[in-house]
Structures are given as C-alpha cells and as structure tokens.
Amino acid sequence: MRENRVEAIIENMEKVVVGKRETIEFAMITLLAEGHLLLEDVPGMGKTLLAKTMAQTLGCKFGRIQFTPDTLPGDITGVSVYEMNQGTFRYVPGGIMNQIVLADEINRATPKTQASLLEAMAEKQVTVDGRTYPLPAPFMVIATQNPIESLGTYHLPEAQLDRFFMKISMGYPGKEEEKNIIKKFLYGEKEKPVESQVTEADILKMQKEVKEVWVHPQLVDFILEMAEKTRNHEELILGASPRAVLAVVRGAQASAYLEGRKYVIPDDITKVIYPIWNHRLLLTTEAKMKRLTAQKILLDIRCKTAMPLVAPEMLEEEKMAAWL
C-alpha cells in the first residue's frame, strides 16, 4: 500500500519533470525524512519546476521566495503590524508560512536574511517580536543556487549548509529526454498542472512509517566508522557531524521505504550517504589545490571501509521480531 502511494507520487511528477527519476527519488527521500533539499545547478535545469510539481502532487500549499540582496528577514518570517483601531499588533505571515517553500537563489541574500531560515528549518517555527508561530505540517524548504555565478552572491556558511538534509544537482537531460521535453513544450503539456496524489494526512503518516523501518546494528556501526574516518582524514578540516550521521540513518530508512521494504540494506546507505554528506565536509587548502572533492574523498573512504555482510533473510527475521 505505502509503496503504491510513493510510486504514484514519483510517476505523477515524472509527467512534468522528464527524465529525472533519481532527482525525484532524492526529493522524496528528503521529504519522507522530514529534511530540506538544496539544489545546486546552472539556470534552466528545472529546479523551480521540480519544487512546484512536488507541491502540486502532494497537495501542499506552495510558496516561493525570490532571494535578492535587499530581501529582509521580515519578508521570510513575517512582521508584526500595529492596528491603530484596536491598539494591538497583528502578525502578518511571511513567505515561510507554507508547506513546500522554494527559496530561489538563496545565496543572493545577505547572511542575516539567510540566517532567518535557521529556526524554521531546524525547529519548524519562527519567532517574531518575541512570539513563536508554528509552521504548517508537513514542511519542507527546497533551496536553489547557481554554482558558477559569484557576482552579487553570498557564500552559504557551514551552519546553514548543515541544515540541508541533501544537496544534489539535476544535471543536463539526455538527448531523448530533451526531445520529450521539447514535445511537451510544443503541445502545451509542460504548463498543465498535475493532480494531487495524496493528502497532508497521508504524508504525515508516511513520515511516521519511515521512522519504523528497521536498521541493523551492524549497519549503524558501518555509518559510524565512515563518520569517524571523515573526522580524522588529513584532507578534511571538517568531518561528518552527529547530525550528519543521524541524517544518513534516516535517509537510509526513507530509501528502504521508497523501495517498499521495512528494513534497511547496505545499498540504501551507499545511495544516500554522498548527497547527505557531500556539502557537510570542508576540505583543506591543499586538498583543493589537488582538485580533490568531497565526493572523491567519500568514495575513497567507502572503498577502504568494509561493508557488513548482513543477509536480507537475517534482516527480515530481526525486523519482524522488532515489529512484534
């Protein structure tokens, strides 16, 4: 039943976001893990389209915030307005008061404006003039940034990057995929909104079910060993944080759920560990001069770390015992 719901969401999004199933799956894993997604790619790749299509498919309220150097924190969190007739202050919600929020070109805003997202992303609430306002559930931020443009941009600090569950790139489509995109464009199919496949209650239920997916202790030890190696790696200034470790565990659970399993297998971990840790690792100057990347270092660590040989049958037996 749950596999059918997830598959219906992905297939519905594929009607508009053509040839990007892996990207859609990563977006779904992020949603199911109750995380936030950072899309880093050149303009025109469909980043905004992905966010809008996802909101429509999920039946969620969508909001877009266009980040610019003059965007203020109040534009995001909202402001208190004084009502002269009543002699009281009234809260006017900002763009963050939506379920799926597109933070478009997030690195164009000043650090102060970027920081206004931290409370919302970490605690699902905003504080304005000393009063706290809860955000609607489900809640997810999908941010975009251009990796090749530096004029008028502000580098996202590590604390901000760490709030994002995943960082991925959509990449160029293949020739046949791009031909399909042109066909949809010519016949006006690209602009057609997709129908909602689930309700808010369904999403919250799926997020709860993800937390019940069984993770074998040996797989947890494998994740911890990988994290320890990043913290002691000579090419890295900053390794995987405890939050990054928890993110991989939850991401592996969401990946298993996406496949219709109630237990995690090693492939789930290898699928999510790179997009979850890639933006959290900080390289030394020497490593950058050698043209190393976080992904290359993670791949090297993965090759030098023995994956536990846990048979699916054993996982199934232990999983069933845990669920009884």
Coordinates of C-alpha atoms in Angstrom, one line a residue:
M1 CA 0.0 0.0 0.0
R2 CA 2.7 2.5 1.0
E3 CA 4.9 1.5 -1.9
N4 CA 1.9 2.3 -4.3
R5 CA 1.5 5.7 -2.7
V6 CA 5.1 6.7 -3.2
E7 CA 5.2 5.2 -6.7
A8 CA 2.1 7.2 -7.6
I9 CA 3.8 10.4 -6.4
I10 CA 7.0 9.8 -8.4
E11 CA 5.2 8.8 -11.6
N12 CA 3.0 11.8 -11.4
M13 CA 6.0 14.1 -11.0
E14 CA 7.7 12.4 -14.0
K15 CA 4.9 13.6 -16.2
V16 CA 6.3 17.1 -15.9
V17 CA 9.9 16.7 -14.6
V18 CA 11.1 14.5 -17.5
G19 CA 13.9 12.0 -17.2
K20 CA 14.9 12.9 -13.6
R21 CA 13.7 9.9 -11.7
E22 CA 16.8 9.8 -9.4
T23 CA 16.4 13.5 -8.6
I24 CA 12.7 13.0 -7.8
E25 CA 13.5 10.0 -5.6
F26 CA 16.1 12.0 -3.7
A27 CA 13.5 14.8 -3.2
M28 CA 11.0 12.2 -1.9
I29 CA 13.6 10.7 0.4
T30 CA 14.3 14.2 1.8
L31 CA 10.5 14.8 2.3
L32 CA 10.0 11.4 4.0
A33 CA 13.0 12.1 6.3
E34 CA 11.5 15.5 7.2
G35 CA 14.5 17.2 5.8
H36 CA 15.3 20.1 3.4
L37 CA 16.8 20.0 -0.1
L38 CA 19.5 22.2 -1.7
L39 CA 19.5 22.1 -5.5
E40 CA 22.8 23.5 -6.9
D41 CA 22.8 23.7 -10.7
V42 CA 23.1 26.2 -13.6
P43 CA 20.0 28.1 -14.6
G44 CA 17.3 26.5 -16.8
M45 CA 17.6 22.9 -15.4
G46 CA 14.1 22.8 -13.9
K47 CA 14.8 23.4 -10.3
T48 CA 11.8 25.6 -9.8
L49 CA 9.6 23.2 -11.8
L50 CA 10.6 20.4 -9.5
A51 CA 9.6 22.3 -6.4
K52 CA 6.2 23.4 -7.9
T53 CA 5.4 20.0 -9.3
M54 CA 6.2 18.3 -6.0
A55 CA 3.9 20.7 -4.1
Q56 CA 1.1 20.1 -6.6
T57 CA 1.5 16.3 -6.5
L58 CA 1.5 16.3 -2.7
G59 CA -1.5 18.7 -2.4
C60 CA 0.6 21.0 -0.3
K61 CA 0.5 24.8 -0.1
F62 CA 3.4 26.2 -2.1
G63 CA 5.3 29.4 -1.6
R64 CA 8.2 30.9 -3.5
I65 CA 10.6 33.4 -2.0
Q66 CA 12.9 35.1 -4.5
F67 CA 16.1 35.9 -2.6
T68 CA 17.9 39.2 -3.6
P69 CA 20.4 41.3 -1.8
D70 CA 17.6 43.6 -0.5
T71 CA 15.4 40.7 0.8
L72 CA 14.8 41.3 4.5
P73 CA 14.3 38.7 7.3
G74 CA 10.8 40.0 7.8
D75 CA 10.0 39.1 4.2
I76 CA 10.6 35.5 5.2
T77 CA 9.4 35.1 8.8
G78 CA 6.7 37.8 8.7
V79 CA 6.2 41.0 10.7
S80 CA 4.0 42.5 13.4
V81 CA 1.8 45.3 12.2
Y82 CA 0.2 47.8 14.7
E83 CA -3.6 48.0 14.3
M84 CA -4.5 51.6 15.3
N85 CA -8.2 50.9 15.6
Q86 CA -7.7 48.1 18.2
G87 CA -4.4 49.2 19.7
T88 CA -2.8 45.8 19.2
F89 CA -0.2 44.2 17.0
R90 CA -1.2 41.7 14.3
Y91 CA 1.1 39.1 12.8
V92 CA 1.4 39.2 9.1
P93 CA 2.8 35.9 7.9
G94 CA 5.9 35.8 5.6
G95 CA 6.7 33.5 2.8
I96 CA 7.9 30.8 5.1
M97 CA 4.3 30.1 6.2
N98 CA 3.8 27.5 3.5
Q99 CA 4.3 23.7 3.4
I100 CA 6.6 23.5 0.4
V101 CA 8.8 26.6 0.3
L102 CA 11.0 27.4 -2.6
A103 CA 14.0 29.5 -1.5
D104 CA 15.0 30.6 -5.0
E105 CA 18.7 31.7 -5.4
I106 CA 19.3 31.5 -1.7
N107 CA 22.9 32.6 -2.0
R108 CA 21.9 36.0 -3.4
A109 CA 20.5 37.1 0.0
T110 CA 22.7 38.6 2.8
P111 CA 23.9 36.4 5.7
K112 CA 21.4 38.0 8.0
T113 CA 18.5 37.1 5.7
Q114 CA 19.9 33.6 5.2
A115 CA 20.0 33.1 9.0
S116 CA 16.3 33.9 9.3
L117 CA 15.7 30.4 7.8
L118 CA 17.7 28.6 10.5
E119 CA 14.9 28.4 13.2
A120 CA 12.3 27.5 10.6
M121 CA 14.4 24.7 9.2
A122 CA 15.6 23.3 12.5
E123 CA 12.6 23.7 14.7
K124 CA 9.7 24.2 12.3
Q125 CA 8.7 27.5 13.9
V126 CA 9.5 31.2 13.6
T127 CA 9.8 33.8 16.3
V128 CA 8.7 37.4 15.5
D129 CA 8.9 40.1 18.2
G130 CA 9.2 37.6 21.0
R131 CA 6.2 35.4 19.9
T132 CA 6.6 32.0 18.4
Y133 CA 4.5 30.8 15.5
P134 CA 4.5 27.1 14.4
L135 CA 4.9 26.3 10.7
P136 CA 2.3 24.1 8.9
A137 CA 3.0 20.4 8.6
P138 CA 4.3 18.9 6.5
F139 CA 7.1 21.5 6.0
M140 CA 10.0 21.4 3.6
V141 CA 12.4 24.0 2.2
I142 CA 13.7 23.5 -1.3
A143 CA 16.5 26.0 -2.0
T144 CA 18.3 26.7 -5.2
Q145 CA 21.7 28.3 -6.0
N146 CA 23.8 28.8 -9.1
P147 CA 27.3 27.3 -8.7
I148 CA 29.0 29.2 -11.5
E149 CA 27.9 32.8 -10.6
S150 CA 29.7 34.7 -7.9
L151 CA 28.7 38.4 -8.6
G152 CA 26.2 39.6 -6.1
T153 CA 26.1 36.3 -4.1
Y154 CA 26.9 35.4 -0.5
H155 CA 28.5 32.1 0.4
L156 CA 26.3 29.8 2.5
P157 CA 28.0 29.3 5.9
E158 CA 28.6 25.8 7.1
A159 CA 25.9 26.1 9.8
Q160 CA 23.4 27.0 7.1
L161 CA 24.6 24.2 4.8
D162 CA 24.3 21.7 7.7
R163 CA 20.6 22.4 7.9
F164 CA 20.0 21.0 4.5
F165 CA 19.4 17.2 4.5
M166 CA 20.7 16.8 0.9
K167 CA 22.5 18.7 -1.7
I168 CA 22.1 17.5 -5.3
S169 CA 22.3 18.6 -8.9
M170 CA 19.8 17.9 -11.6
G171 CA 22.2 17.9 -14.5
Y172 CA 21.6 18.1 -18.2
P173 CA 19.0 15.8 -19.7
G174 CA 19.9 13.1 -22.2
K175 CA 19.1 13.6 -25.9
E176 CA 15.9 11.5 -25.9
E177 CA 14.8 13.1 -22.6
E178 CA 15.3 16.6 -24.0
K179 CA 13.4 15.7 -27.2
N180 CA 10.5 14.6 -24.9
I181 CA 10.7 18.0 -23.1
I182 CA 10.5 19.9 -26.4
K183 CA 7.5 17.8 -27.5
K184 CA 5.7 18.6 -24.2
F185 CA 6.6 22.3 -24.7
L186 CA 5.3 22.4 -28.3
Y187 CA 2.0 20.8 -27.4
G188 CA 1.5 22.9 -24.2
E189 CA 1.7 19.9 -21.9
K190 CA 4.5 21.4 -19.9
E191 CA 2.3 24.0 -18.4
K192 CA -0.5 21.7 -17.4
P193 CA -0.7 21.3 -13.6
V194 CA -0.6 17.8 -12.2
E195 CA -3.2 16.4 -9.9
S196 CA -2.7 15.7 -6.2
Q197 CA -2.0 12.1 -5.4
V198 CA -2.0 12.2 -1.6
T199 CA -3.3 14.2 1.3
E200 CA -1.5 16.0 4.1
A201 CA -2.5 13.2 6.5
D202 CA -1.0 10.6 4.1
I203 CA 2.3 12.5 4.0
L204 CA 2.5 12.7 7.8
K205 CA 1.6 9.0 8.1
M206 CA 4.4 8.1 5.6
Q207 CA 6.9 10.1 7.6
K208 CA 5.9 8.3 10.7
E209 CA 6.2 4.9 9.0
V210 CA 9.7 5.7 7.8
K211 CA 10.8 6.0 11.4
E212 CA 9.6 2.4 12.0
V213 CA 11.9 1.0 9.3
W214 CA 14.4 -1.4 10.9
V215 CA 18.1 -0.6 10.9
H216 CA 20.5 -3.4 11.7
P217 CA 23.2 -2.5 14.4
Q218 CA 26.0 -3.6 12.1
L219 CA 24.8 -1.1 9.5
V220 CA 24.8 1.6 12.2
D221 CA 28.4 0.7 13.1
F222 CA 29.3 1.0 9.4
I223 CA 27.9 4.5 9.2
L224 CA 29.8 5.5 12.5
E225 CA 33.0 4.1 11.1
M226 CA 32.6 6.1 7.9
A227 CA 31.9 9.2 10.0
E228 CA 35.0 8.7 12.2
K229 CA 37.2 8.4 9.1
T230 CA 36.0 11.7 7.8
R231 CA 36.8 13.4 11.2
N232 CA 40.3 12.1 11.1
H233 CA 41.0 12.5 7.4
E234 CA 44.1 14.5 6.6
E235 CA 42.4 16.2 3.6
L236 CA 39.4 17.4 5.6
I237 CA 39.1 20.3 8.1
L238 CA 35.5 19.4 9.0
G239 CA 34.2 15.8 9.0
A240 CA 30.7 14.4 9.4
S241 CA 28.8 15.8 12.4
P242 CA 26.5 13.8 14.7
R243 CA 23.6 15.5 12.8
A244 CA 25.1 14.2 9.5
V245 CA 25.2 10.7 11.0
L246 CA 21.6 10.8 12.0
A247 CA 20.7 12.2 8.6
V248 CA 22.2 9.1 6.9
V249 CA 20.4 6.7 9.2
R250 CA 17.0 8.5 8.5
G251 CA 17.9 8.7 4.8
A252 CA 18.6 5.0 4.6
Q253 CA 15.2 4.3 6.3
A254 CA 13.5 6.6 3.7
S255 CA 15.3 4.9 0.9
A256 CA 14.2 1.5 2.1
Y257 CA 10.6 2.8 2.5
L258 CA 10.7 4.1 -1.1
E259 CA 11.5 0.5 -2.2
G260 CA 8.7 -0.9 -0.2
R261 CA 10.9 -2.6 2.5
K262 CA 10.6 -2.4 6.2
Y263 CA 14.3 -2.9 6.8
V264 CA 17.5 -1.1 5.6
I265 CA 20.0 -2.9 3.4
P266 CA 23.6 -1.7 2.6
D267 CA 22.6 -0.3 -0.8
D268 CA 20.3 2.1 1.0
I269 CA 23.2 3.6 2.8
T270 CA 25.5 3.9 -0.2
K271 CA 22.7 5.5 -2.1
V272 CA 22.1 8.4 0.3
I273 CA 25.5 8.9 2.0
Y274 CA 27.1 11.0 -0.8
P275 CA 24.3 13.6 -1.3
I276 CA 23.8 13.8 2.5
W277 CA 27.5 14.3 3.4
N278 CA 28.8 15.9 0.3
H279 CA 28.1 19.5 1.4
R280 CA 28.9 19.0 5.0
L281 CA 32.6 18.2 4.6
L282 CA 35.2 21.0 4.5
L283 CA 38.4 20.4 2.5
T284 CA 41.8 21.7 3.4
T285 CA 43.5 24.2 1.1
E286 CA 46.0 21.5 0.0
A287 CA 43.1 19.2 -1.0
K288 CA 41.5 21.9 -3.1
M289 CA 44.9 22.6 -4.8
K290 CA 45.0 18.8 -5.7
R291 CA 41.5 19.3 -7.2
L292 CA 40.0 16.8 -4.8
T293 CA 36.3 17.0 -4.0
A294 CA 34.3 15.8 -1.0
Q295 CA 32.7 13.1 -3.2
K296 CA 36.1 11.7 -4.2
I297 CA 37.2 11.6 -0.6
L298 CA 34.0 9.9 0.5
L299 CA 34.4 7.4 -2.3
D300 CA 37.9 6.6 -1.2
I301 CA 36.7 6.2 2.5
R302 CA 33.9 4.0 1.3
C303 CA 36.3 1.7 -0.6
K304 CA 38.5 1.4 2.5
T305 CA 35.6 0.6 4.8
A306 CA 34.3 -3.0 4.9
M307 CA 30.6 -3.1 4.4
P308 CA 28.9 -5.6 6.8
L309 CA 27.6 -8.7 5.1
V310 CA 24.1 -8.8 6.5
A311 CA 21.8 -11.2 4.6
P312 CA 18.3 -9.9 3.8
E313 CA 16.9 -13.0 5.5
M314 CA 18.6 -12.1 8.8
L315 CA 17.4 -8.5 8.4
E316 CA 13.8 -9.8 7.8
E317 CA 13.9 -12.1 10.9
E318 CA 15.2 -9.4 13.2
K319 CA 12.9 -6.8 11.7
M320 CA 9.9 -8.9 12.3
A321 CA 11.0 -9.6 15.9
A322 CA 11.4 -5.8 16.4
W323 CA 8.0 -5.0 15.0
L324 CA 6.0 -7.6 17.1

